[in-house]
């Protein structure tokens, strides 16, 4: 069970985003994201750690109007037409920098914006796009321990109205997808996802042990989609809370859609139905940047 949250402590979440097509689809996962958005107090700002800003530095976007980045290939024009015109919050970089000292965090003035790991979930959770959104990059050169520790330090932002969201997938193996499994997972994917679920619910501070799980190499052949989970587990460990499952499930055998919340109850999360959005036909999954 999640420990009671302190007054005015902003919730947090990890959302399994799956295909970018979820941005323009309606299914049980997008309904859960929408339920989460309705359940949380209005944030002062949203800080997103997306699997798709994976660079060799820790940086925060500081542009006042971040652009909507369509960082994928082979999808229909309807998806490229989606815009998420949320404002930025340039001053948040100073708050992030103060929270994570002595770790250095750079300011990204123009190179990035809001990638699909961010806007594909926010179009459902906060469709008005009127809350400032800032992204924090994933430093690909650092070990998993660095990201967990950064998550613990970001806990300070929850006291000042900042909603921290990790966006990735607990299990993400595009090279192993099976087109005949639109709503089920391979046994190894389920084993790893189950182990992650137990830790997030019971001992989020032990989430780093997942890197030693026998199915870790298959579940996270590259760590980019797994790392955002460590930010939520770090937040949970720092607050003495456990995470709750917002929704769970699989797509194409080797992708977990499991999502977690921290410090909030979403009573109507089961209102949606249907499988996660499909990947485009004729394009290899590992060539789509999903």
PDB file of C-alpha atoms in Angstrom:
ATOM      1  CA  UNK A   1       0.000   0.000   0.000  1.00  0.00           C
ATOM      2  CA  UNK A   2       1.112   3.555  -0.681  1.00  0.00           C
ATOM      3  CA  UNK A   3       1.954   5.535   2.440  1.00  0.00           C
ATOM      4  CA  UNK A   4      -0.153   8.651   2.978  1.00  0.00           C
ATOM      5  CA  UNK A   5       1.309  11.595   1.109  1.00  0.00           C
ATOM      6  CA  UNK A   6       2.257  14.772   2.922  1.00  0.00           C
ATOM      7  CA  UNK A   7      -0.012  17.788   2.451  1.00  0.00           C
ATOM      8  CA  UNK A   8       0.708  19.635  -0.816  1.00  0.00           C
ATOM      9  CA  UNK A   9       3.121  16.916  -1.973  1.00  0.00           C
ATOM     10  CA  UNK A  10       2.668  16.668  -5.725  1.00  0.00           C
ATOM     11  CA  UNK A  11       2.144  13.141  -7.075  1.00  0.00           C
ATOM     12  CA  UNK A  12       4.459  11.563  -9.644  1.00  0.00           C
ATOM     13  CA  UNK A  13       4.197   8.834 -12.268  1.00  0.00           C
ATOM     14  CA  UNK A  14       5.878   6.502 -14.703  1.00  0.00           C
ATOM     15  CA  UNK A  15       3.853   5.973 -17.892  1.00  0.00           C
ATOM     16  CA  UNK A  16       4.517   3.145 -20.338  1.00  0.00           C
ATOM     17  CA  UNK A  17       4.012   5.024 -23.590  1.00  0.00           C
ATOM     18  CA  UNK A  18       4.342   2.346 -26.281  1.00  0.00           C
ATOM     19  CA  UNK A  19       3.725   3.355 -29.893  1.00  0.00           C
ATOM     20  CA  UNK A  20       3.416   7.063 -30.744  1.00  0.00           C
ATOM     21  CA  UNK A  21       0.071   6.108 -32.306  1.00  0.00           C
ATOM     22  CA  UNK A  22      -1.338   6.069 -28.774  1.00  0.00           C
ATOM     23  CA  UNK A  23      -1.393   9.863 -29.073  1.00  0.00           C
ATOM     24  CA  UNK A  24      -4.286   9.668 -31.552  1.00  0.00           C
ATOM     25  CA  UNK A  25      -5.883   6.441 -30.334  1.00  0.00           C
ATOM     26  CA  UNK A  26      -8.415   5.705 -27.610  1.00  0.00           C
ATOM     27  CA  UNK A  27      -7.755   2.557 -25.604  1.00  0.00           C
ATOM     28  CA  UNK A  28      -7.497   1.420 -22.008  1.00  0.00           C
ATOM     29  CA  UNK A  29      -3.994   2.840 -21.624  1.00  0.00           C
ATOM     30  CA  UNK A  30      -4.851   6.294 -22.927  1.00  0.00           C
ATOM     31  CA  UNK A  31      -7.948   6.242 -20.686  1.00  0.00           C
ATOM     32  CA  UNK A  32      -5.685   5.507 -17.696  1.00  0.00           C
ATOM     33  CA  UNK A  33      -3.381   8.409 -18.587  1.00  0.00           C
ATOM     34  CA  UNK A  34      -6.417  10.680 -18.806  1.00  0.00           C
ATOM     35  CA  UNK A  35      -7.660   9.425 -15.419  1.00  0.00           C
ATOM     36  CA  UNK A  36      -4.273  10.234 -13.918  1.00  0.00           C
ATOM     37  CA  UNK A  37      -4.411  13.777 -15.301  1.00  0.00           C
ATOM     38  CA  UNK A  38      -7.848  14.316 -13.806  1.00  0.00           C
ATOM     39  CA  UNK A  39      -6.829  12.942 -10.410  1.00  0.00           C
ATOM     40  CA  UNK A  40      -3.731  15.037  -9.712  1.00  0.00           C
ATOM     41  CA  UNK A  41      -3.837  18.590  -8.335  1.00  0.00           C
ATOM     42  CA  UNK A  42      -3.062  21.157 -11.004  1.00  0.00           C
ATOM     43  CA  UNK A  43       0.742  21.287 -11.243  1.00  0.00           C
ATOM     44  CA  UNK A  44       2.761  24.474 -11.390  1.00  0.00           C
ATOM     45  CA  UNK A  45       4.885  22.685 -13.990  1.00  0.00           C
ATOM     46  CA  UNK A  46       5.465  19.204 -15.393  1.00  0.00           C
ATOM     47  CA  UNK A  47       8.997  17.791 -15.557  1.00  0.00           C
ATOM     48  CA  UNK A  48       9.267  14.798 -17.892  1.00  0.00           C
ATOM     49  CA  UNK A  49      12.104  12.305 -18.134  1.00  0.00           C
ATOM     50  CA  UNK A  50      11.513  10.775 -21.563  1.00  0.00           C
ATOM     51  CA  UNK A  51      13.257   7.739 -23.010  1.00  0.00           C
ATOM     52  CA  UNK A  52      13.656   9.660 -26.250  1.00  0.00           C
ATOM     53  CA  UNK A  53      15.957  12.410 -25.016  1.00  0.00           C
ATOM     54  CA  UNK A  54      18.933  10.138 -24.514  1.00  0.00           C
ATOM     55  CA  UNK A  55      22.173  12.106 -24.802  1.00  0.00           C
ATOM     56  CA  UNK A  56      25.568  12.325 -23.136  1.00  0.00           C
ATOM     57  CA  UNK A  57      24.587  14.993 -20.631  1.00  0.00           C
ATOM     58  CA  UNK A  58      21.969  15.914 -18.071  1.00  0.00           C
ATOM     59  CA  UNK A  59      20.132  18.931 -19.428  1.00  0.00           C
ATOM     60  CA  UNK A  60      16.846  20.755 -18.936  1.00  0.00           C
ATOM     61  CA  UNK A  61      14.869  22.503 -21.659  1.00  0.00           C
ATOM     62  CA  UNK A  62      14.654  26.238 -21.023  1.00  0.00           C
ATOM     63  CA  UNK A  63      12.843  27.587 -24.087  1.00  0.00           C
ATOM     64  CA  UNK A  64       9.647  29.546 -23.298  1.00  0.00           C
ATOM     65  CA  UNK A  65       7.765  27.780 -26.122  1.00  0.00           C
ATOM     66  CA  UNK A  66       9.185  24.281 -26.657  1.00  0.00           C
ATOM     67  CA  UNK A  67       8.520  22.844 -30.095  1.00  0.00           C
ATOM     68  CA  UNK A  68       6.634  19.601 -30.629  1.00  0.00           C
ATOM     69  CA  UNK A  69       9.205  17.099 -31.950  1.00  0.00           C
ATOM     70  CA  UNK A  70       8.025  14.313 -34.267  1.00  0.00           C
ATOM     71  CA  UNK A  71      10.975  12.052 -33.594  1.00  0.00           C
ATOM     72  CA  UNK A  72       9.843   8.888 -35.383  1.00  0.00           C
ATOM     73  CA  UNK A  73       9.588   7.373 -38.830  1.00  0.00           C
ATOM     74  CA  UNK A  74       7.044   5.603 -41.015  1.00  0.00           C
ATOM     75  CA  UNK A  75       3.899   6.825 -39.255  1.00  0.00           C
ATOM     76  CA  UNK A  76       0.826   8.398 -40.896  1.00  0.00           C
ATOM     77  CA  UNK A  77       0.606  12.134 -41.543  1.00  0.00           C
ATOM     78  CA  UNK A  78      -2.147  12.438 -38.935  1.00  0.00           C
ATOM     79  CA  UNK A  79       0.426  11.764 -36.248  1.00  0.00           C
ATOM     80  CA  UNK A  80       2.923  14.265 -37.670  1.00  0.00           C
ATOM     81  CA  UNK A  81       0.160  16.857 -37.586  1.00  0.00           C
ATOM     82  CA  UNK A  82      -0.215  16.593 -33.800  1.00  0.00           C
ATOM     83  CA  UNK A  83       0.990  19.638 -31.920  1.00  0.00           C
ATOM     84  CA  UNK A  84       1.274  20.022 -28.149  1.00  0.00           C
ATOM     85  CA  UNK A  85       1.749  23.777 -27.644  1.00  0.00           C
ATOM     86  CA  UNK A  86       2.396  23.802 -23.905  1.00  0.00           C
ATOM     87  CA  UNK A  87       4.544  26.651 -22.614  1.00  0.00           C
ATOM     88  CA  UNK A  88       7.936  26.026 -21.093  1.00  0.00           C
ATOM     89  CA  UNK A  89       9.249  27.299 -17.766  1.00  0.00           C
ATOM     90  CA  UNK A  90      12.809  28.558 -18.286  1.00  0.00           C
ATOM     91  CA  UNK A  91      13.368  29.212 -14.593  1.00  0.00           C
ATOM     92  CA  UNK A  92      12.802  25.588 -13.632  1.00  0.00           C
ATOM     93  CA  UNK A  93      16.372  24.703 -14.621  1.00  0.00           C
ATOM     94  CA  UNK A  94      17.594  26.620 -11.565  1.00  0.00           C
ATOM     95  CA  UNK A  95      15.283  24.660  -9.275  1.00  0.00           C
ATOM     96  CA  UNK A  96      16.399  21.370 -10.808  1.00  0.00           C
ATOM     97  CA  UNK A  97      20.053  22.400 -10.512  1.00  0.00           C
ATOM     98  CA  UNK A  98      19.622  23.297  -6.854  1.00  0.00           C
ATOM     99  CA  UNK A  99      17.812  20.034  -6.123  1.00  0.00           C
ATOM    100  CA  UNK A 100      20.430  17.750  -7.666  1.00  0.00           C
ATOM    101  CA  UNK A 101      23.635  19.467  -6.480  1.00  0.00           C
ATOM    102  CA  UNK A 102      26.494  18.683  -6.832  1.00  0.00           C
ATOM    103  CA  UNK A 103      25.393  17.000 -10.076  1.00  0.00           C
ATOM    104  CA  UNK A 104      25.724  19.444 -12.956  1.00  0.00           C
ATOM    105  CA  UNK A 105      22.666  20.066 -15.147  1.00  0.00           C
ATOM    106  CA  UNK A 106      22.897  22.082 -18.343  1.00  0.00           C
ATOM    107  CA  UNK A 107      20.359  24.407 -19.936  1.00  0.00           C
ATOM    108  CA  UNK A 108      19.101  23.478 -23.391  1.00  0.00           C
ATOM    109  CA  UNK A 109      18.089  26.673 -25.171  1.00  0.00           C
ATOM    110  CA  UNK A 110      17.139  25.406 -28.620  1.00  0.00           C
ATOM    111  CA  UNK A 111      18.253  21.874 -29.511  1.00  0.00           C
ATOM    112  CA  UNK A 112      15.304  19.922 -28.108  1.00  0.00           C
ATOM    113  CA  UNK A 113      11.683  20.557 -27.122  1.00  0.00           C
ATOM    114  CA  UNK A 114       8.908  18.054 -26.363  1.00  0.00           C
ATOM    115  CA  UNK A 115       9.495  14.637 -27.925  1.00  0.00           C
ATOM    116  CA  UNK A 116       6.840  11.994 -28.452  1.00  0.00           C
ATOM    117  CA  UNK A 117       7.661  10.254 -25.187  1.00  0.00           C
ATOM    118  CA  UNK A 118       6.307  13.399 -23.575  1.00  0.00           C
ATOM    119  CA  UNK A 119       3.487  14.685 -25.755  1.00  0.00           C
ATOM    120  CA  UNK A 120       1.982  11.301 -26.709  1.00  0.00           C
ATOM    121  CA  UNK A 121       0.963  10.815 -23.070  1.00  0.00           C
ATOM    122  CA  UNK A 122       0.314  14.454 -22.150  1.00  0.00           C
ATOM    123  CA  UNK A 123      -2.231  14.930 -24.952  1.00  0.00           C
ATOM    124  CA  UNK A 124      -4.392  12.514 -22.937  1.00  0.00           C
ATOM    125  CA  UNK A 125      -3.388  13.435 -19.380  1.00  0.00           C
ATOM    126  CA  UNK A 126      -3.465  17.227 -19.887  1.00  0.00           C
ATOM    127  CA  UNK A 127      -5.153  17.856 -23.238  1.00  0.00           C
ATOM    128  CA  UNK A 128      -5.477  21.625 -22.774  1.00  0.00           C
ATOM    129  CA  UNK A 129      -1.663  21.971 -23.037  1.00  0.00           C
ATOM    130  CA  UNK A 130      -1.823  24.954 -20.698  1.00  0.00           C
ATOM    131  CA  UNK A 131       0.582  23.727 -17.987  1.00  0.00           C
ATOM    132  CA  UNK A 132       4.307  24.506 -18.458  1.00  0.00           C
ATOM    133  CA  UNK A 133       6.259  21.414 -19.555  1.00  0.00           C
ATOM    134  CA  UNK A 134      10.003  20.917 -19.217  1.00  0.00           C
ATOM    135  CA  UNK A 135      12.099  17.908 -20.168  1.00  0.00           C
ATOM    136  CA  UNK A 136      15.101  16.494 -18.330  1.00  0.00           C
ATOM    137  CA  UNK A 137      17.433  14.485 -20.539  1.00  0.00           C
ATOM    138  CA  UNK A 138      18.773  11.027 -19.753  1.00  0.00           C
ATOM    139  CA  UNK A 139      22.571  11.000 -19.602  1.00  0.00           C
ATOM    140  CA  UNK A 140      23.465   7.895 -21.602  1.00  0.00           C
ATOM    141  CA  UNK A 141      27.030   7.919 -20.285  1.00  0.00           C
ATOM    142  CA  UNK A 142      26.015   7.332 -16.676  1.00  0.00           C
ATOM    143  CA  UNK A 143      25.254   4.057 -14.869  1.00  0.00           C
ATOM    144  CA  UNK A 144      21.784   3.173 -13.655  1.00  0.00           C
ATOM    145  CA  UNK A 145      22.728   4.161 -10.109  1.00  0.00           C
ATOM    146  CA  UNK A 146      23.199   7.760 -11.245  1.00  0.00           C
ATOM    147  CA  UNK A 147      19.619   7.971 -12.505  1.00  0.00           C
ATOM    148  CA  UNK A 148      18.107   6.451  -9.376  1.00  0.00           C
ATOM    149  CA  UNK A 149      20.063   8.902  -7.240  1.00  0.00           C
ATOM    150  CA  UNK A 150      18.954  11.802  -9.406  1.00  0.00           C
ATOM    151  CA  UNK A 151      15.374  10.649  -8.882  1.00  0.00           C
ATOM    152  CA  UNK A 152      15.795  10.770  -5.116  1.00  0.00           C
ATOM    153  CA  UNK A 153      17.096  14.335  -5.340  1.00  0.00           C
ATOM    154  CA  UNK A 154      14.253  15.485  -7.576  1.00  0.00           C
ATOM    155  CA  UNK A 155      11.862  14.615  -4.741  1.00  0.00           C
ATOM    156  CA  UNK A 156      12.361  18.169  -3.466  1.00  0.00           C
ATOM    157  CA  UNK A 157      10.454  19.480  -6.490  1.00  0.00           C
ATOM    158  CA  UNK A 158       7.302  17.663  -5.369  1.00  0.00           C
ATOM    159  CA  UNK A 159       7.068  20.166  -2.507  1.00  0.00           C
ATOM    160  CA  UNK A 160       6.850  23.078  -4.932  1.00  0.00           C
ATOM    161  CA  UNK A 161       4.079  21.970  -7.243  1.00  0.00           C
ATOM    162  CA  UNK A 162       6.168  20.185  -9.878  1.00  0.00           C
ATOM    163  CA  UNK A 163       4.736  16.973 -11.314  1.00  0.00           C
ATOM    164  CA  UNK A 164       7.558  14.600 -12.262  1.00  0.00           C
ATOM    165  CA  UNK A 165       6.736  12.000 -14.926  1.00  0.00           C
ATOM    166  CA  UNK A 166       8.959   9.260 -16.308  1.00  0.00           C
ATOM    167  CA  UNK A 167       7.958   8.073 -19.781  1.00  0.00           C
ATOM    168  CA  UNK A 168       9.342   4.847 -21.211  1.00  0.00           C
ATOM    169  CA  UNK A 169       8.525   1.132 -21.015  1.00  0.00           C
ATOM    170  CA  UNK A 170       9.587  -1.329 -18.314  1.00  0.00           C
ATOM    171  CA  UNK A 171      10.033  -3.960 -21.028  1.00  0.00           C
ATOM    172  CA  UNK A 172      11.066  -2.577 -24.418  1.00  0.00           C
ATOM    173  CA  UNK A 173      12.580  -4.920 -26.990  1.00  0.00           C
ATOM    174  CA  UNK A 174      11.636  -3.778 -30.489  1.00  0.00           C
ATOM    175  CA  UNK A 175      13.837  -6.402 -32.103  1.00  0.00           C
ATOM    176  CA  UNK A 176      11.802  -9.148 -30.446  1.00  0.00           C
ATOM    177  CA  UNK A 177       8.249  -8.088 -31.239  1.00  0.00           C
ATOM    178  CA  UNK A 178       5.694 -10.601 -32.454  1.00  0.00           C
ATOM    179  CA  UNK A 179       2.987  -9.059 -34.653  1.00  0.00           C
ATOM    180  CA  UNK A 180       0.663 -11.888 -33.649  1.00  0.00           C
ATOM    181  CA  UNK A 181       0.635 -10.805 -29.987  1.00  0.00           C
ATOM    182  CA  UNK A 182      -1.164  -7.433 -29.931  1.00  0.00           C
ATOM    183  CA  UNK A 183      -2.214  -7.828 -26.279  1.00  0.00           C
ATOM    184  CA  UNK A 184       0.077 -10.399 -24.674  1.00  0.00           C
ATOM    185  CA  UNK A 185       3.649 -10.723 -23.475  1.00  0.00           C
ATOM    186  CA  UNK A 186       6.306 -13.379 -23.802  1.00  0.00           C
ATOM    187  CA  UNK A 187       7.020 -15.384 -20.652  1.00  0.00           C
ATOM    188  CA  UNK A 188      10.334 -13.585 -20.112  1.00  0.00           C
ATOM    189  CA  UNK A 189       8.650 -10.190 -20.501  1.00  0.00           C
ATOM    190  CA  UNK A 190       6.003 -11.120 -17.949  1.00  0.00           C
ATOM    191  CA  UNK A 191       8.628 -12.423 -15.511  1.00  0.00           C
ATOM    192  CA  UNK A 192      10.589  -9.196 -15.650  1.00  0.00           C
ATOM    193  CA  UNK A 193       7.512  -6.984 -15.491  1.00  0.00           C
ATOM    194  CA  UNK A 194       6.195  -8.963 -12.518  1.00  0.00           C
ATOM    195  CA  UNK A 195       9.489  -8.540 -10.670  1.00  0.00           C
ATOM    196  CA  UNK A 196       9.473  -4.810 -11.345  1.00  0.00           C
ATOM    197  CA  UNK A 197       5.876  -4.582 -10.121  1.00  0.00           C
ATOM    198  CA  UNK A 198       6.688  -6.328  -6.856  1.00  0.00           C
ATOM    199  CA  UNK A 199       9.614  -4.001  -6.184  1.00  0.00           C
ATOM    200  CA  UNK A 200       7.728  -0.830  -7.087  1.00  0.00           C
ATOM    201  CA  UNK A 201       4.893  -1.832  -4.778  1.00  0.00           C
ATOM    202  CA  UNK A 202       6.943  -3.161  -1.879  1.00  0.00           C
ATOM    203  CA  UNK A 203      10.553  -1.947  -2.033  1.00  0.00           C
ATOM    204  CA  UNK A 204      11.071   0.748  -4.692  1.00  0.00           C
ATOM    205  CA  UNK A 205      14.415   1.560  -3.145  1.00  0.00           C
ATOM    206  CA  UNK A 206      15.630  -1.847  -4.360  1.00  0.00           C
ATOM    207  CA  UNK A 207      14.692  -1.250  -7.996  1.00  0.00           C
ATOM    208  CA  UNK A 208      18.331  -1.161  -9.080  1.00  0.00           C
ATOM    209  CA  UNK A 209      18.461  -4.897  -8.393  1.00  0.00           C
ATOM    210  CA  UNK A 210      16.457  -5.355 -11.599  1.00  0.00           C
ATOM    211  CA  UNK A 211      19.669  -4.922 -13.598  1.00  0.00           C
ATOM    212  CA  UNK A 212      20.729  -8.311 -12.222  1.00  0.00           C
ATOM    213  CA  UNK A 213      17.457 -10.037 -13.136  1.00  0.00           C
ATOM    214  CA  UNK A 214      18.008 -12.990 -15.498  1.00  0.00           C
ATOM    215  CA  UNK A 215      15.622 -11.428 -18.032  1.00  0.00           C
ATOM    216  CA  UNK A 216      17.056  -7.903 -17.891  1.00  0.00           C
ATOM    217  CA  UNK A 217      19.076  -8.264 -21.105  1.00  0.00           C
ATOM    218  CA  UNK A 218      15.983  -9.285 -23.033  1.00  0.00           C
ATOM    219  CA  UNK A 219      13.714  -6.750 -21.348  1.00  0.00           C
ATOM    220  CA  UNK A 220      16.079  -3.806 -21.781  1.00  0.00           C
ATOM    221  CA  UNK A 221      18.548  -4.500 -24.599  1.00  0.00           C
ATOM    222  CA  UNK A 222      19.137  -0.753 -24.495  1.00  0.00           C
ATOM    223  CA  UNK A 223      18.436   1.018 -21.195  1.00  0.00           C
ATOM    224  CA  UNK A 224      16.766   4.162 -22.529  1.00  0.00           C
ATOM    225  CA  UNK A 225      13.148   3.080 -21.940  1.00  0.00           C
ATOM    226  CA  UNK A 226      13.899   1.405 -18.603  1.00  0.00           C
ATOM    227  CA  UNK A 227      15.762   4.322 -17.013  1.00  0.00           C
ATOM    228  CA  UNK A 228      12.701   6.607 -16.550  1.00  0.00           C
ATOM    229  CA  UNK A 229      11.326   3.987 -14.146  1.00  0.00           C
ATOM    230  CA  UNK A 230      14.355   4.570 -11.918  1.00  0.00           C
ATOM    231  CA  UNK A 231      13.426   8.225 -11.544  1.00  0.00           C
ATOM    232  CA  UNK A 232      10.038   7.246 -10.140  1.00  0.00           C
ATOM    233  CA  UNK A 233      11.538   4.589  -7.874  1.00  0.00           C
ATOM    234  CA  UNK A 234      14.035   7.190  -6.620  1.00  0.00           C
ATOM    235  CA  UNK A 235      11.191   9.598  -5.887  1.00  0.00           C
ATOM    236  CA  UNK A 236       9.330   6.834  -4.072  1.00  0.00           C
ATOM    237  CA  UNK A 237      12.344   5.815  -2.006  1.00  0.00           C
ATOM    238  CA  UNK A 238      13.056   9.417  -1.019  1.00  0.00           C
ATOM    239  CA  UNK A 239       9.502   9.943   0.228  1.00  0.00           C
ATOM    240  CA  UNK A 240       9.099   6.566   1.922  1.00  0.00           C
ATOM    241  CA  UNK A 241       6.169   5.783  -0.368  1.00  0.00           C
ATOM    242  CA  UNK A 242       5.458   2.804  -2.573  1.00  0.00           C
ATOM    243  CA  UNK A 243       4.108   3.035  -6.099  1.00  0.00           C
ATOM    244  CA  UNK A 244       0.690   1.883  -7.261  1.00  0.00           C
ATOM    245  CA  UNK A 245      -0.042   0.255 -10.600  1.00  0.00           C
ATOM    246  CA  UNK A 246      -2.097   2.605 -12.737  1.00  0.00           C
ATOM    247  CA  UNK A 247      -2.557   0.035 -15.498  1.00  0.00           C
ATOM    248  CA  UNK A 248      -0.653  -2.937 -16.848  1.00  0.00           C
ATOM    249  CA  UNK A 249      -0.514  -5.061 -19.965  1.00  0.00           C
ATOM    250  CA  UNK A 250       1.615  -5.914 -22.990  1.00  0.00           C
ATOM    251  CA  UNK A 251       1.800  -5.313 -26.681  1.00  0.00           C
ATOM    252  CA  UNK A 252       3.549  -7.379 -29.368  1.00  0.00           C
ATOM    253  CA  UNK A 253       5.011  -9.763 -26.806  1.00  0.00           C
ATOM    254  CA  UNK A 254       8.080  -7.728 -25.945  1.00  0.00           C
ATOM    255  CA  UNK A 255       6.716  -4.352 -24.802  1.00  0.00           C
ATOM    256  CA  UNK A 256       5.202  -3.742 -21.379  1.00  0.00           C
ATOM    257  CA  UNK A 257       2.641  -0.953 -21.086  1.00  0.00           C
ATOM    258  CA  UNK A 258       2.700  -0.951 -17.275  1.00  0.00           C
ATOM    259  CA  UNK A 259       2.305   2.455 -15.638  1.00  0.00           C
ATOM    260  CA  UNK A 260       2.779   3.484 -12.006  1.00  0.00           C
ATOM    261  CA  UNK A 261       1.613   6.390  -9.881  1.00  0.00           C
ATOM    262  CA  UNK A 262       2.968   7.799  -6.650  1.00  0.00           C
ATOM    263  CA  UNK A 263       0.842   9.619  -4.118  1.00  0.00           C
ATOM    264  CA  UNK A 264      -2.460   9.675  -5.985  1.00  0.00           C
ATOM    265  CA  UNK A 265      -5.485   7.432  -6.454  1.00  0.00           C
ATOM    266  CA  UNK A 266      -7.094   7.270  -9.899  1.00  0.00           C
ATOM    267  CA  UNK A 267     -10.515   5.710  -9.290  1.00  0.00           C
ATOM    268  CA  UNK A 268     -11.725   5.720 -12.901  1.00  0.00           C
ATOM    269  CA  UNK A 269      -8.614   4.361 -14.591  1.00  0.00           C
ATOM    270  CA  UNK A 270     -10.416   1.239 -15.869  1.00  0.00           C
ATOM    271  CA  UNK A 271     -12.911   3.232 -17.948  1.00  0.00           C
ATOM    272  CA  UNK A 272     -11.205   2.524 -21.289  1.00  0.00           C
ATOM    273  CA  UNK A 273     -10.951  -0.615 -23.357  1.00  0.00           C
ATOM    274  CA  UNK A 274      -8.898  -1.935 -26.233  1.00  0.00           C
ATOM    275  CA  UNK A 275      -5.297  -2.852 -26.961  1.00  0.00           C
ATOM    276  CA  UNK A 276      -2.448  -0.386 -27.188  1.00  0.00           C
ATOM    277  CA  UNK A 277      -2.170   1.394 -30.524  1.00  0.00           C
ATOM    278  CA  UNK A 278      -0.570  -0.550 -33.332  1.00  0.00           C
ATOM    279  CA  UNK A 279       2.737   0.150 -35.007  1.00  0.00           C
ATOM    280  CA  UNK A 280       2.636   1.088 -38.708  1.00  0.00           C
ATOM    281  CA  UNK A 281       2.507  -1.661 -41.299  1.00  0.00           C
ATOM    282  CA  UNK A 282       5.541  -2.275 -43.438  1.00  0.00           C
ATOM    283  CA  UNK A 283       8.081  -0.518 -41.223  1.00  0.00           C
ATOM    284  CA  UNK A 284      10.390  -2.591 -38.986  1.00  0.00           C
ATOM    285  CA  UNK A 285       9.641  -1.716 -35.384  1.00  0.00           C
ATOM    286  CA  UNK A 286      13.269  -1.031 -34.591  1.00  0.00           C
ATOM    287  CA  UNK A 287      13.387   1.530 -37.421  1.00  0.00           C
ATOM    288  CA  UNK A 288      10.513   3.642 -36.086  1.00  0.00           C
ATOM    289  CA  UNK A 289      12.214   5.201 -33.016  1.00  0.00           C
ATOM    290  CA  UNK A 290       9.298   4.158 -30.822  1.00  0.00           C
TER     291      UNK A 290
END
